[in-house]
């Protein structure tokens, strides 16, 4: 049987429209996926940057405390909510990763204790500078080391997550191009 020209044209136009609609839907879906991946990547990078900044800030904090105890400088702050780390520990986590959330909850009491130790150091400094310096060396430095160790774990995990996220985006984009091309070839071959 012979197909009429109208029927053949109708089928081809319908197939072309269907392929355009399907391709548009797939493209929109893929763009939304890429946007979601980029957002997760940005959040992980923010956690990584906060952890690195917090680590640097607490080394400076310890240096300022050391200067106060050994050279008569000004004591650093005791409010554990106002520094970079405090804002992260008491604010938005910026991630839903279980490992980072666990570390964050472990960091909170260590961080609070570290900042509160300034008051103890000041009290000791008023009565016995040698005791204050000993407290700094034995207790505060140890607590700082533990805190920084936890921050290093956050940095390590956030770095891994950032790399995974970047790899996922790149993999998706390269696969997406190949899949789109394959999808187009399949649709074209479906045309009568």
GROMACS .gro file of C-alpha atoms in nm, residues 22 28 41-42 57 70 88-89 92 105 118 120 126 141 169 175:
model
   16
   22UNK     CA    1   1.118   1.542   2.424
   28UNK     CA    2   1.535   2.135   3.090
   41UNK     CA    3   2.931   2.221   4.511
   42UNK     CA    4   2.906   2.586   4.622
   57UNK     CA    5   4.180   3.243   6.302
   70UNK     CA    6   5.422   3.630   7.788
   88UNK     CA    7   2.946   2.813   6.166
   89UNK     CA    8   2.909   2.592   6.475
   92UNK     CA    9   2.376   2.704   5.942
  105UNK     CA   10   2.890   1.865   6.696
  118UNK     CA   11   4.088   3.282   7.843
  120UNK     CA   12   4.096   3.100   8.354
  126UNK     CA   13   4.660   3.795   8.817
  141UNK     CA   14   4.765   2.431   7.351
  169UNK     CA   15   2.937   1.776   3.724
  175UNK     CA   16   2.783   1.210   2.940
   0.00000   0.00000   0.00000
